[in-house]
Coordinates of C-alpha atoms in Angstrom, one line a residue:
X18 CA 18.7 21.4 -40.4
X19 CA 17.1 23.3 -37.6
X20 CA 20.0 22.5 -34.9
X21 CA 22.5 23.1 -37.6
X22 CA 20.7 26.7 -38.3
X23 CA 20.8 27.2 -34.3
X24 CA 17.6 28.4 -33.9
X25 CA 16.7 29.5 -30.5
X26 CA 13.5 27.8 -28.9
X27 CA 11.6 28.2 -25.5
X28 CA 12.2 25.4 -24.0
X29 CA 10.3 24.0 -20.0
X30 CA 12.2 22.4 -17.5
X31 CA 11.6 20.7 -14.1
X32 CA 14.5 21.4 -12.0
X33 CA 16.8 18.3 -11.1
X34 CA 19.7 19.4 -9.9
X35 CA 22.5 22.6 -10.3
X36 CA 26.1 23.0 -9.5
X37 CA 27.6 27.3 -9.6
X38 CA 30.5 27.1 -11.4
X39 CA 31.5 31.0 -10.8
X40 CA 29.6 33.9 -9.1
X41 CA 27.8 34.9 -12.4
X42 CA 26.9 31.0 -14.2
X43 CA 25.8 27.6 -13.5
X44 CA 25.0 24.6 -14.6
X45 CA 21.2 23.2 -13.7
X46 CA 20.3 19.7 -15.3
X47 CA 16.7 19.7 -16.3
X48 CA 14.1 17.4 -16.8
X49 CA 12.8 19.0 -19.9
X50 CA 9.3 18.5 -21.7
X51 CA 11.0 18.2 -25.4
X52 CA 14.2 16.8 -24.6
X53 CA 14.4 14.9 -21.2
X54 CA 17.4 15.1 -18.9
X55 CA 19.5 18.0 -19.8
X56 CA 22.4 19.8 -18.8
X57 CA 22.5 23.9 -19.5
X58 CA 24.4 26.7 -18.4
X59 CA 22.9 29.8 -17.6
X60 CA 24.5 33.7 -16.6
X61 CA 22.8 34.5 -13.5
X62 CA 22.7 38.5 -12.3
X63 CA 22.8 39.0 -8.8
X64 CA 20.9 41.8 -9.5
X65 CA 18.2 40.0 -11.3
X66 CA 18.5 37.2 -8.8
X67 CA 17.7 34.8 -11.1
X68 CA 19.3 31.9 -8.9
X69 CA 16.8 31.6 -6.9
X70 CA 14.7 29.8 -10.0
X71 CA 16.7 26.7 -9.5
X72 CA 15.0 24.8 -6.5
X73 CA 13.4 22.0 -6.1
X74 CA 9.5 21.4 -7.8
X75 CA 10.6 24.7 -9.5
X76 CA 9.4 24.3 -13.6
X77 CA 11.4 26.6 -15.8
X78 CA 10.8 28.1 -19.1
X79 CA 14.3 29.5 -20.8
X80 CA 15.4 30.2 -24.3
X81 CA 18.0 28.3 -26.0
X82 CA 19.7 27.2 -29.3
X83 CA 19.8 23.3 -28.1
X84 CA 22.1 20.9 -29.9
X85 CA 21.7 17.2 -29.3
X86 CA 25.0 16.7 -29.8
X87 CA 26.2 18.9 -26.9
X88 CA 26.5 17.3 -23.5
X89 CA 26.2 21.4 -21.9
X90 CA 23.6 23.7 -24.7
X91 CA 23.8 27.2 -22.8
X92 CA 20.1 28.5 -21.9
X93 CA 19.0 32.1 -21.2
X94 CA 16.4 34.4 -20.4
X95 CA 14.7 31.2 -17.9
X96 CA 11.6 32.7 -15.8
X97 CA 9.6 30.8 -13.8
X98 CA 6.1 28.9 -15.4
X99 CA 4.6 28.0 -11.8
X100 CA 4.4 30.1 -8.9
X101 CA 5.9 28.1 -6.4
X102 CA 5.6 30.0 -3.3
X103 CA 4.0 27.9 -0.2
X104 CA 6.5 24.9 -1.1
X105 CA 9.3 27.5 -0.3
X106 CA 7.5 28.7 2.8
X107 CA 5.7 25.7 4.5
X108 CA 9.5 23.3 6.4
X109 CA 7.7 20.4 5.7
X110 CA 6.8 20.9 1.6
X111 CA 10.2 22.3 1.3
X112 CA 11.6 18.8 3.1
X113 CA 9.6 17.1 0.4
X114 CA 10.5 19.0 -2.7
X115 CA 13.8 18.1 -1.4
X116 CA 13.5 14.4 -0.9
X117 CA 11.7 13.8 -4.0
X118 CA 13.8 15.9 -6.2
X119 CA 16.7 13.9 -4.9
X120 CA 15.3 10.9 -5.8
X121 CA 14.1 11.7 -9.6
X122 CA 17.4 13.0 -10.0
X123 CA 18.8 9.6 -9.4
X124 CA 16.2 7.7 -11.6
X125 CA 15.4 10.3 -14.4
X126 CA 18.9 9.6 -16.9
X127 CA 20.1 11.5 -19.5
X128 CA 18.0 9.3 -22.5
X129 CA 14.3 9.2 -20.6
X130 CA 12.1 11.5 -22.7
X131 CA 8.6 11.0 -21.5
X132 CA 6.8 13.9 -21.9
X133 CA 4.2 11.6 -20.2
X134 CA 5.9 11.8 -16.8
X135 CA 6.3 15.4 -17.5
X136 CA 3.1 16.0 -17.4
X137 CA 2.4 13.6 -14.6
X138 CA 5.0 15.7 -12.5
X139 CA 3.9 19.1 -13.2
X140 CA 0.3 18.1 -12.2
X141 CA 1.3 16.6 -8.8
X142 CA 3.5 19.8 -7.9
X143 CA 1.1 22.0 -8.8
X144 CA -1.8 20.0 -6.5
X145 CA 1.0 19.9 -3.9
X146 CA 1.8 23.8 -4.2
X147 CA -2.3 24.3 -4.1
X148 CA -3.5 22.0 -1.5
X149 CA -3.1 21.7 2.1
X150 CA 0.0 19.9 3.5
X151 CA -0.2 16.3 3.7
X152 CA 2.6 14.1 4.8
X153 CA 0.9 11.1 2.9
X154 CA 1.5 13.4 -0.5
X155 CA 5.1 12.1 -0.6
X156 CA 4.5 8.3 -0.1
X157 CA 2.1 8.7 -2.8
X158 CA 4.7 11.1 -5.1
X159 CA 6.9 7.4 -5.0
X160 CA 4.0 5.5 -5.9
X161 CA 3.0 7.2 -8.8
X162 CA 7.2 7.1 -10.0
X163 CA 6.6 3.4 -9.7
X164 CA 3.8 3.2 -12.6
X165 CA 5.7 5.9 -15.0
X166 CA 9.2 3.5 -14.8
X167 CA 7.0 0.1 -15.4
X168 CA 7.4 -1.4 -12.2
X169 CA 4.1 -0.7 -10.1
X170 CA 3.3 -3.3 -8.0
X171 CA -0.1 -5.1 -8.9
X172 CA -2.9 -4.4 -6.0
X173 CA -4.7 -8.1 -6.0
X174 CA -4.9 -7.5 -1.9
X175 CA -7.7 -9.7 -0.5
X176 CA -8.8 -11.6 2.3
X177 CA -7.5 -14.5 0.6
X178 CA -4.2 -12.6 -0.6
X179 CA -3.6 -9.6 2.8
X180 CA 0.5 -10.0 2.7
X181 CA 2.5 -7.8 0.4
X182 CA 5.6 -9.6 -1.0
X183 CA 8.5 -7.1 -2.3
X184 CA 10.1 -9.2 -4.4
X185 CA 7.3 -10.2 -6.1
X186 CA 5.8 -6.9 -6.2
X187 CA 2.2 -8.2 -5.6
X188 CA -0.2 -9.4 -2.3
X189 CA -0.1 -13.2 -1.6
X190 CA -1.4 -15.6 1.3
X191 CA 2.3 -15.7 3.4
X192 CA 3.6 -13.6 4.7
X193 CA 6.9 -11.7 3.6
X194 CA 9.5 -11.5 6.6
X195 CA 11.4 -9.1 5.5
X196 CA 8.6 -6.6 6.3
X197 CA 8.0 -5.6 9.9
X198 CA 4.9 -7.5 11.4
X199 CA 3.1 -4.3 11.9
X200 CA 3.4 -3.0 8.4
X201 CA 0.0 -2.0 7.7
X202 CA -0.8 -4.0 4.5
X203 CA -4.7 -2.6 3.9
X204 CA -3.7 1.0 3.9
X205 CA -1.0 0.2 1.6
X206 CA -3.6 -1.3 -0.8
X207 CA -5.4 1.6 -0.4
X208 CA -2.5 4.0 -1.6
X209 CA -1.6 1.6 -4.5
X210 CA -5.6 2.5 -5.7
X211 CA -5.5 5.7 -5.0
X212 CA -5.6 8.7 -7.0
X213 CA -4.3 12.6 -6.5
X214 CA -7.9 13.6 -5.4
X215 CA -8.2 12.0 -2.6
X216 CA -4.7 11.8 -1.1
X217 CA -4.7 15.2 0.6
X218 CA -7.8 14.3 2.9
X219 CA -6.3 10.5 3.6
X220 CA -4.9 10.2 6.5
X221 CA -2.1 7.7 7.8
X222 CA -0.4 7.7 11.0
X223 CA 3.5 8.3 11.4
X224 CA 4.8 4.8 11.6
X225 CA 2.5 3.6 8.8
X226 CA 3.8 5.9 6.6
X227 CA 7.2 5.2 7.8
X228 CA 7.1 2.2 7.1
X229 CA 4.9 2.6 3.5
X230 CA 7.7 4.8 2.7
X231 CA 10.6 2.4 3.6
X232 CA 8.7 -0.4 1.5
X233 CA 8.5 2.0 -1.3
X234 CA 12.0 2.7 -1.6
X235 CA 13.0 -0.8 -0.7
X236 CA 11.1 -1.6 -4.0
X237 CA 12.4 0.9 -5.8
X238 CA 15.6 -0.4 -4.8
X239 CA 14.9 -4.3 -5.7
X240 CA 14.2 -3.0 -9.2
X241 CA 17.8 -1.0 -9.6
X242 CA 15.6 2.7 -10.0
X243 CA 17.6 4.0 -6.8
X244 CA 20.2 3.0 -4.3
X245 CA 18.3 4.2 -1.2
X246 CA 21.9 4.0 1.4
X247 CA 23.0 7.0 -1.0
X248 CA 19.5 9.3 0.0
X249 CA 20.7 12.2 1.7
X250 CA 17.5 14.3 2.2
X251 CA 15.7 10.9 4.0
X252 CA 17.4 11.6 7.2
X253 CA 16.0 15.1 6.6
X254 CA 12.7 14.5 6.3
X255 CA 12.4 11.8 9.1
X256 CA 12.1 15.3 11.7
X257 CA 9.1 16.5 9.5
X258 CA 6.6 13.4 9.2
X259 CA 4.6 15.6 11.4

């Protein structure tokens, strides 16, 4: 009754992904607190410069009358809910935003509502947005996907157990070759136990992180969340580790 009555709602969005179809309207898929992945179209003003809302980390709050049954429900009045302003100024946030957006946009599918992750999301932009950059923020962005899509790897690391095996997704007592030798198995296990407090005072050098980050999307890749040869925005960020 309520979709057949059309009533209009405000509706919050995280920013996945938009294609222009003309120079007044496009089309931004959302990852929305009530409704999950979403497509809407929108009238943009380039007087009003509203186009600008749709960029990466950017949560947006917009009217519309949504209908599940719609593959595109047409959205208006959208504003934004968090100022986003140092992500947009600072290369290396912006690199990021870019990266990570990419890659929720290629796990995040049309039937996930988890207004869980949502939540998870929002509070992890915003500390990102607040805090002082920290390259280790986007190794620990992937880690935290991991736990929300049932797939985190189990952190038993121990003298008895120092090797971290990919396909097993846990630490065990040999090693696992297809990781490089100098892959720095400690300071992973610290990551895996860590929580958004702390990560923008850790500190991890460029090649660990290279090659936490490699591991992570590896994984990710084992479990069919992402095809990592298809990440675009990883070649970007490679130039702004440091």
């Amino acid at each position: 009754l309520f979709y057949s009555l059309g009533m209009s709602q405000r509706v919050e969005g995280l920013y996945l992904r938009s294609t222009k179809i003309n120079h007044n309207s496009l089309i931004a898929e959302l990852f929305t607190k009530q409704f999950g992945r979403v497509s809407f179209i929108f009238s943009i003003s380039s007087k009003k410069n509203k186009s600008f809302l749709f960029q990466p980390f950017h949560f947006i709050e917009f009217s519309t009358a949504y209908n599940p049954e719609k593959k595109i429900n047409r959205g208006s009045k959208p504003e934004m809910v968090l100022p986003i302003l140092d992500i947009i100024s600072d290369i290396r946030k912006t690199g990021y935003a870019l990266l990570i957006t990419e890659i929720l946009n290629k796990i995040i599918h049309k039937e996930d509502k988890n207004e869980y992750l949502f939540s998870a999301l929002k509070t992890m932009i915003l500390s990102f947005e607040n805090k002082k950059f920290n390259p280790v923020f986007g190794v620990f962005f992937i880690k935290q996907l991991l736990y929300h899509f049932g797939v985190q790897p189990i952190n038993n690391y121990s003298s008895t157990t120092p090797f971290f095996i990919v396909s097993d997704g846990r630490f065990a007592a040999t090693i696992d070759n297809s990781l490089d030798e100098k892959f720095p198995y400690e300071i992973f296990h610290q990551l895996l136990g860590m929580k958004i407090d702390n990560v923008f005072s850790f500190e991890i050098s460029t090649l660990n992180r290279r090659l936490i980050m490699e591991t992570l999307l590896r994984y990710m890749n084992y479990h069919d969340l992402i095809n990592t040869d298809k990440l675009n925005s990883i070649k970007i960020l490679q130039s702004l580790y440091d």
